[in-house]
Short mmCIF file of C-alpha atoms in Angstrom, two decimals:
data_model
loop_
_atom_site.label_atom_id
_atom_site.label_comp_id
_atom_site.label_asym_id
_atom_site.label_seq_id
_atom_site.Cartn_x
_atom_site.Cartn_y
_atom_site.Cartn_z
CA UNK A 1 -12.23 -6.86 -6.27
CA UNK A 2 -15.37 -6.85 -4.23
CA UNK A 3 -16.43 -3.62 -2.51
CA UNK A 4 -18.51 -3.52 0.61
CA UNK A 5 -19.50 0.02 1.71
CA UNK A 6 -19.90 -0.20 5.51
CA UNK A 7 -20.24 3.50 6.37
CA UNK A 8 -20.27 6.80 4.53
CA UNK A 9 -16.50 7.01 4.35
CA UNK A 10 -15.49 3.41 4.96
CA UNK A 11 -15.15 0.33 2.75
CA UNK A 12 -14.24 -3.31 3.18
CA UNK A 13 -12.48 -4.48 0.07
CA UNK A 14 -11.85 -8.07 -0.86
CA UNK A 15 -9.13 -8.58 -3.49
CA UNK A 16 -9.00 -11.83 -5.35
CA UNK A 17 -6.30 -14.22 -6.27
CA UNK A 18 -3.92 -12.72 -8.81
CA UNK A 19 -4.75 -9.06 -8.22
CA UNK A 20 -1.87 -6.64 -7.69
CA UNK A 21 -2.55 -4.61 -4.57
CA UNK A 22 -1.06 -1.10 -5.19
CA UNK A 23 -2.44 -0.75 -8.70
CA UNK A 24 -5.85 -1.98 -7.60
CA UNK A 25 -5.96 0.46 -4.72
CA UNK A 26 -4.84 3.39 -6.81
CA UNK A 27 -7.48 2.67 -9.48
CA UNK A 28 -10.09 2.48 -6.66
CA UNK A 29 -8.92 5.86 -5.28
CA UNK A 30 -9.19 7.41 -8.74
CA UNK A 31 -12.66 5.89 -9.44
CA UNK A 32 -13.99 7.17 -6.05
CA UNK A 33 -12.21 10.53 -5.97
CA UNK A 34 -10.24 9.56 -2.85
CA UNK A 35 -7.43 11.97 -1.97
CA UNK A 36 -6.61 10.61 1.49
CA UNK A 37 -7.21 7.41 3.37
CA UNK A 38 -5.81 4.90 5.76
CA UNK A 39 -5.90 1.16 5.29
CA UNK A 40 -5.15 -2.07 7.08
CA UNK A 41 -5.51 -5.63 5.86
CA UNK A 42 -4.74 -9.26 6.10
CA UNK A 43 -4.82 -12.25 3.81
CA UNK A 44 -2.49 -14.20 1.56
CA UNK A 45 0.16 -13.30 -1.04
CA UNK A 46 1.28 -15.32 -4.03
CA UNK A 47 4.42 -13.21 -4.41
CA UNK A 48 5.83 -9.86 -3.41
CA UNK A 49 8.57 -7.38 -4.00
CA UNK A 50 9.34 -5.49 -0.83
CA UNK A 51 11.83 -2.64 -0.49
CA UNK A 52 14.37 -1.68 2.02
CA UNK A 53 15.62 1.94 1.79
CA UNK A 54 19.23 2.74 2.66
CA UNK A 55 18.91 6.33 3.85
CA UNK A 56 22.62 7.22 3.93
CA UNK A 57 23.09 5.96 0.35
CA UNK A 58 19.61 7.04 -0.84
CA UNK A 59 19.12 3.75 -2.65
CA UNK A 60 16.46 1.04 -2.63
CA UNK A 61 17.23 -2.65 -2.11
CA UNK A 62 14.57 -5.12 -3.46
CA UNK A 63 13.54 -7.95 -1.21
CA UNK A 64 11.96 -10.59 -3.45
CA UNK A 65 9.39 -12.98 -2.00
CA UNK A 66 8.77 -15.66 -4.61
CA UNK A 67 6.68 -18.01 -2.44
CA UNK A 68 3.18 -18.03 -1.04
CA UNK A 69 2.91 -16.24 2.32
CA UNK A 70 0.30 -15.14 4.78
CA UNK A 71 -0.16 -11.40 4.96
CA UNK A 72 0.00 -11.04 8.72
CA UNK A 73 -0.24 -7.26 8.56
CA UNK A 74 -0.80 -4.71 5.78
CA UNK A 75 -0.74 -1.05 6.82
CA UNK A 76 -0.74 2.07 4.74
CA UNK A 77 -2.25 5.22 3.39
CA UNK A 78 -3.53 6.67 0.21
CA UNK A 79 -2.55 10.10 -1.03
CA UNK A 80 -1.66 12.06 -4.15
CA UNK A 81 1.70 12.98 -5.74
CA UNK A 82 2.78 16.27 -7.21
CA UNK A 83 0.94 15.52 -10.49
CA UNK A 84 -2.28 14.50 -8.73
CA UNK A 85 -1.72 10.76 -9.29
CA UNK A 86 -3.01 8.40 -6.60
CA UNK A 87 -0.23 6.94 -4.39
CA UNK A 88 -0.61 3.90 -2.20
CA UNK A 89 2.12 3.84 0.50
CA UNK A 90 2.01 0.39 2.05
CA UNK A 91 4.07 -1.78 4.36
CA UNK A 92 3.58 -5.45 4.90
CA UNK A 93 4.62 -8.24 7.22
CA UNK A 94 4.52 -11.60 5.42
CA UNK A 95 4.53 -14.94 7.22
CA UNK A 96 6.34 -17.90 5.67
CA UNK A 97 5.40 -21.55 5.99
CA UNK A 98 8.10 -22.13 8.64
CA UNK A 99 6.77 -19.29 10.74
CA UNK A 100 9.48 -16.82 9.94
CA UNK A 101 8.50 -13.38 8.65
CA UNK A 102 9.75 -10.83 6.16
CA UNK A 103 8.52 -7.31 5.92
CA UNK A 104 9.03 -3.89 4.41
CA UNK A 105 7.71 -1.25 2.00
CA UNK A 106 5.49 -2.81 -0.69
CA UNK A 107 6.57 -2.25 -4.25
CA UNK A 108 4.51 -5.11 -5.67
CA UNK A 109 2.20 -7.56 -3.92
CA UNK A 110 0.19 -10.20 -5.78
CA UNK A 111 -2.76 -11.58 -3.82
CA UNK A 112 -2.96 -15.34 -3.08
CA UNK A 113 -6.28 -16.73 -1.94
CA UNK A 114 -7.72 -13.39 -0.78
CA UNK A 115 -6.83 -10.03 0.76
CA UNK A 116 -9.31 -8.24 3.07
CA UNK A 117 -8.76 -4.48 3.42
CA UNK A 118 -10.44 -2.04 5.76
CA UNK A 119 -10.20 1.36 4.01
CA UNK A 120 -11.20 4.54 5.84
CA UNK A 121 -11.54 7.53 3.56
CA UNK A 122 -10.45 10.87 5.01
CA UNK A 123 -11.68 14.24 3.76
CA UNK A 124 -9.38 16.28 1.54
CA UNK A 125 -6.06 15.25 0.08
CA UNK A 126 -2.84 13.99 1.62
CA UNK A 127 -0.09 15.28 -0.71
CA UNK A 128 3.33 13.82 -1.24
CA UNK A 129 6.38 15.66 -2.61
CA UNK A 130 9.98 14.57 -3.35
CA UNK A 131 12.20 15.52 -0.39
CA UNK A 132 15.71 15.84 -1.75
CA UNK A 133 17.32 15.51 1.72
CA UNK A 134 16.13 11.89 2.03
CA UNK A 135 15.37 11.05 -1.60
CA UNK A 136 11.77 9.94 -1.02
CA UNK A 137 8.34 11.30 -1.74
CA UNK A 138 7.20 12.22 1.77
CA UNK A 139 3.97 13.59 3.12
CA UNK A 140 4.16 17.26 2.37
CA UNK A 141 0.78 18.78 3.02
CA UNK A 142 -2.81 18.03 3.83
CA UNK A 143 -5.63 19.89 2.14
CA UNK A 144 -9.00 19.53 3.90
#
Protein backbone atom coordinates (compact mmCIF):
# COMPACT_ATOMS: atom_id res chain seq x y z
CA UNK A 1 0.00 0.00 0.00
CA UNK A 2 1.16 3.48 -0.80
CA UNK A 3 0.21 6.28 1.58
CA UNK A 4 -0.11 9.90 0.47
CA UNK A 5 -0.76 12.31 3.38
CA UNK A 6 -2.74 15.17 1.82
CA UNK A 7 -3.77 17.07 4.94
CA UNK A 8 -3.30 16.79 8.68
CA UNK A 9 -6.12 14.26 9.06
CA UNK A 10 -6.52 13.00 5.49
CA UNK A 11 -4.79 10.34 3.43
CA UNK A 12 -4.99 9.02 -0.09
CA UNK A 13 -4.20 5.31 -0.01
CA UNK A 14 -3.36 3.19 -3.03
CA UNK A 15 -3.73 -0.52 -2.46
CA UNK A 16 -1.99 -2.87 -4.87
CA UNK A 17 -3.01 -5.99 -6.75
CA UNK A 18 -3.59 -8.87 -4.33
CA UNK A 19 -4.05 -6.84 -1.14
CA UNK A 20 -7.08 -7.65 1.02
CA UNK A 21 -8.91 -4.42 1.80
CA UNK A 22 -10.38 -4.82 5.32
CA UNK A 23 -7.24 -6.30 6.85
CA UNK A 24 -5.05 -3.65 5.23
CA UNK A 25 -7.26 -0.82 6.49
CA UNK A 26 -7.44 -2.22 10.03
CA UNK A 27 -3.64 -2.55 10.18
CA UNK A 28 -3.31 1.03 8.92
CA UNK A 29 -5.76 2.21 11.61
CA UNK A 30 -3.75 0.41 14.30
CA UNK A 31 -0.40 1.73 13.04
CA UNK A 32 -1.69 5.31 12.97
CA UNK A 33 -3.84 5.22 16.13
CA UNK A 34 -7.04 5.86 14.20
CA UNK A 35 -10.21 5.39 16.24
CA UNK A 36 -12.66 6.90 13.74
CA UNK A 37 -12.67 7.68 10.06
CA UNK A 38 -14.73 7.75 6.89
CA UNK A 39 -13.60 6.36 3.57
CA UNK A 40 -14.56 6.20 -0.05
CA UNK A 41 -12.81 4.58 -2.95
CA UNK A 42 -12.78 3.16 -6.44
CA UNK A 43 -10.66 0.76 -8.41
CA UNK A 44 -10.70 -2.90 -9.36
CA UNK A 45 -11.28 -6.17 -7.53
CA UNK A 46 -9.94 -9.61 -8.30
CA UNK A 47 -12.54 -11.32 -6.09
CA UNK A 48 -14.91 -10.53 -3.28
CA UNK A 49 -17.14 -12.02 -0.66
CA UNK A 50 -20.05 -9.73 0.05
CA UNK A 51 -22.72 -10.26 2.65
CA UNK A 52 -26.46 -9.85 2.71
CA UNK A 53 -27.97 -9.79 6.21
CA UNK A 54 -31.43 -11.28 6.76
CA UNK A 55 -32.65 -9.20 9.69
CA UNK A 56 -35.72 -11.26 10.62
CA UNK A 57 -33.64 -14.46 10.74
CA UNK A 58 -30.49 -12.73 12.02
CA UNK A 59 -28.32 -14.62 9.57
CA UNK A 60 -25.74 -13.70 6.95
CA UNK A 61 -25.85 -14.90 3.36
CA UNK A 62 -22.56 -14.87 1.47
CA UNK A 63 -22.52 -13.43 -2.04
CA UNK A 64 -19.39 -14.76 -3.74
CA UNK A 65 -17.87 -12.77 -6.61
CA UNK A 66 -15.19 -14.96 -8.18
CA UNK A 67 -14.44 -12.78 -11.19
CA UNK A 68 -12.59 -9.52 -11.82
CA UNK A 69 -14.83 -6.48 -11.36
CA UNK A 70 -14.62 -2.72 -11.29
CA UNK A 71 -15.12 -1.18 -7.86
CA UNK A 72 -17.64 1.44 -8.87
CA UNK A 73 -18.14 2.59 -5.29
CA UNK A 74 -16.57 1.73 -1.95
CA UNK A 75 -18.00 3.48 1.11
CA UNK A 76 -17.42 2.90 4.78
CA UNK A 77 -16.05 3.88 8.13
CA UNK A 78 -13.40 2.87 10.63
CA UNK A 79 -14.07 2.37 14.30
CA UNK A 80 -13.29 0.11 17.26
CA UNK A 81 -15.09 -2.88 18.74
CA UNK A 82 -15.66 -3.65 22.43
CA UNK A 83 -12.13 -5.00 22.83
CA UNK A 84 -10.53 -1.99 21.12
CA UNK A 85 -9.81 -3.80 17.85
CA UNK A 86 -10.03 -1.79 14.63
CA UNK A 87 -13.18 -2.43 12.61
CA UNK A 88 -13.63 -1.52 8.96
CA UNK A 89 -17.33 -1.39 8.05
CA UNK A 90 -17.45 -1.22 4.26
CA UNK A 91 -20.02 -1.60 1.50
CA UNK A 92 -19.18 -1.92 -2.19
CA UNK A 93 -20.83 -1.79 -5.58
CA UNK A 94 -18.96 -3.97 -8.07
CA UNK A 95 -19.39 -3.68 -11.84
CA UNK A 96 -19.19 -6.81 -13.98
CA UNK A 97 -17.91 -7.02 -17.54
CA UNK A 98 -21.46 -7.10 -18.94
CA UNK A 99 -22.34 -3.86 -17.12
CA UNK A 100 -24.40 -5.49 -14.38
CA UNK A 101 -23.57 -4.78 -10.76
CA UNK A 102 -23.54 -6.59 -7.46
CA UNK A 103 -23.22 -4.93 -4.09
CA UNK A 104 -23.37 -5.37 -0.36
CA UNK A 105 -21.45 -5.45 2.89
CA UNK A 106 -17.79 -6.36 2.32
CA UNK A 107 -16.54 -9.42 4.18
CA UNK A 108 -13.50 -9.90 1.95
CA UNK A 109 -12.31 -7.89 -1.03
CA UNK A 110 -9.08 -8.63 -2.91
CA UNK A 111 -7.72 -5.77 -5.01
CA UNK A 112 -7.25 -6.23 -8.76
CA UNK A 113 -5.14 -3.64 -10.59
CA UNK A 114 -5.49 -0.96 -7.91
CA UNK A 115 -7.79 0.54 -5.30
CA UNK A 116 -7.67 4.26 -4.52
CA UNK A 117 -9.09 5.26 -1.14
CA UNK A 118 -9.74 8.72 0.28
CA UNK A 119 -9.56 8.33 4.08
CA UNK A 120 -10.59 11.18 6.37
CA UNK A 121 -9.53 10.62 9.96
CA UNK A 122 -11.93 11.92 12.60
CA UNK A 123 -10.95 12.85 16.15
CA UNK A 124 -11.78 10.38 18.89
CA UNK A 125 -13.19 6.89 18.58
CA UNK A 126 -16.32 5.50 16.95
CA UNK A 127 -17.27 2.49 19.06
CA UNK A 128 -19.25 -0.58 18.00
CA UNK A 129 -21.10 -2.95 20.28
CA UNK A 130 -23.17 -6.07 19.66
CA UNK A 131 -26.86 -5.17 19.56
CA UNK A 132 -28.78 -8.33 20.43
CA UNK A 133 -32.06 -7.03 18.96
CA UNK A 134 -30.60 -7.07 15.43
CA UNK A 135 -27.63 -9.40 15.92
CA UNK A 136 -25.00 -6.98 14.59
CA UNK A 137 -22.20 -4.83 15.99
CA UNK A 138 -23.68 -1.37 15.58
CA UNK A 139 -22.33 2.09 16.25
CA UNK A 140 -22.82 2.48 19.96
CA UNK A 141 -20.93 5.58 21.04
CA UNK A 142 -18.52 8.22 19.94
CA UNK A 143 -15.77 9.42 22.25
CA UNK A 144 -14.17 12.71 21.15
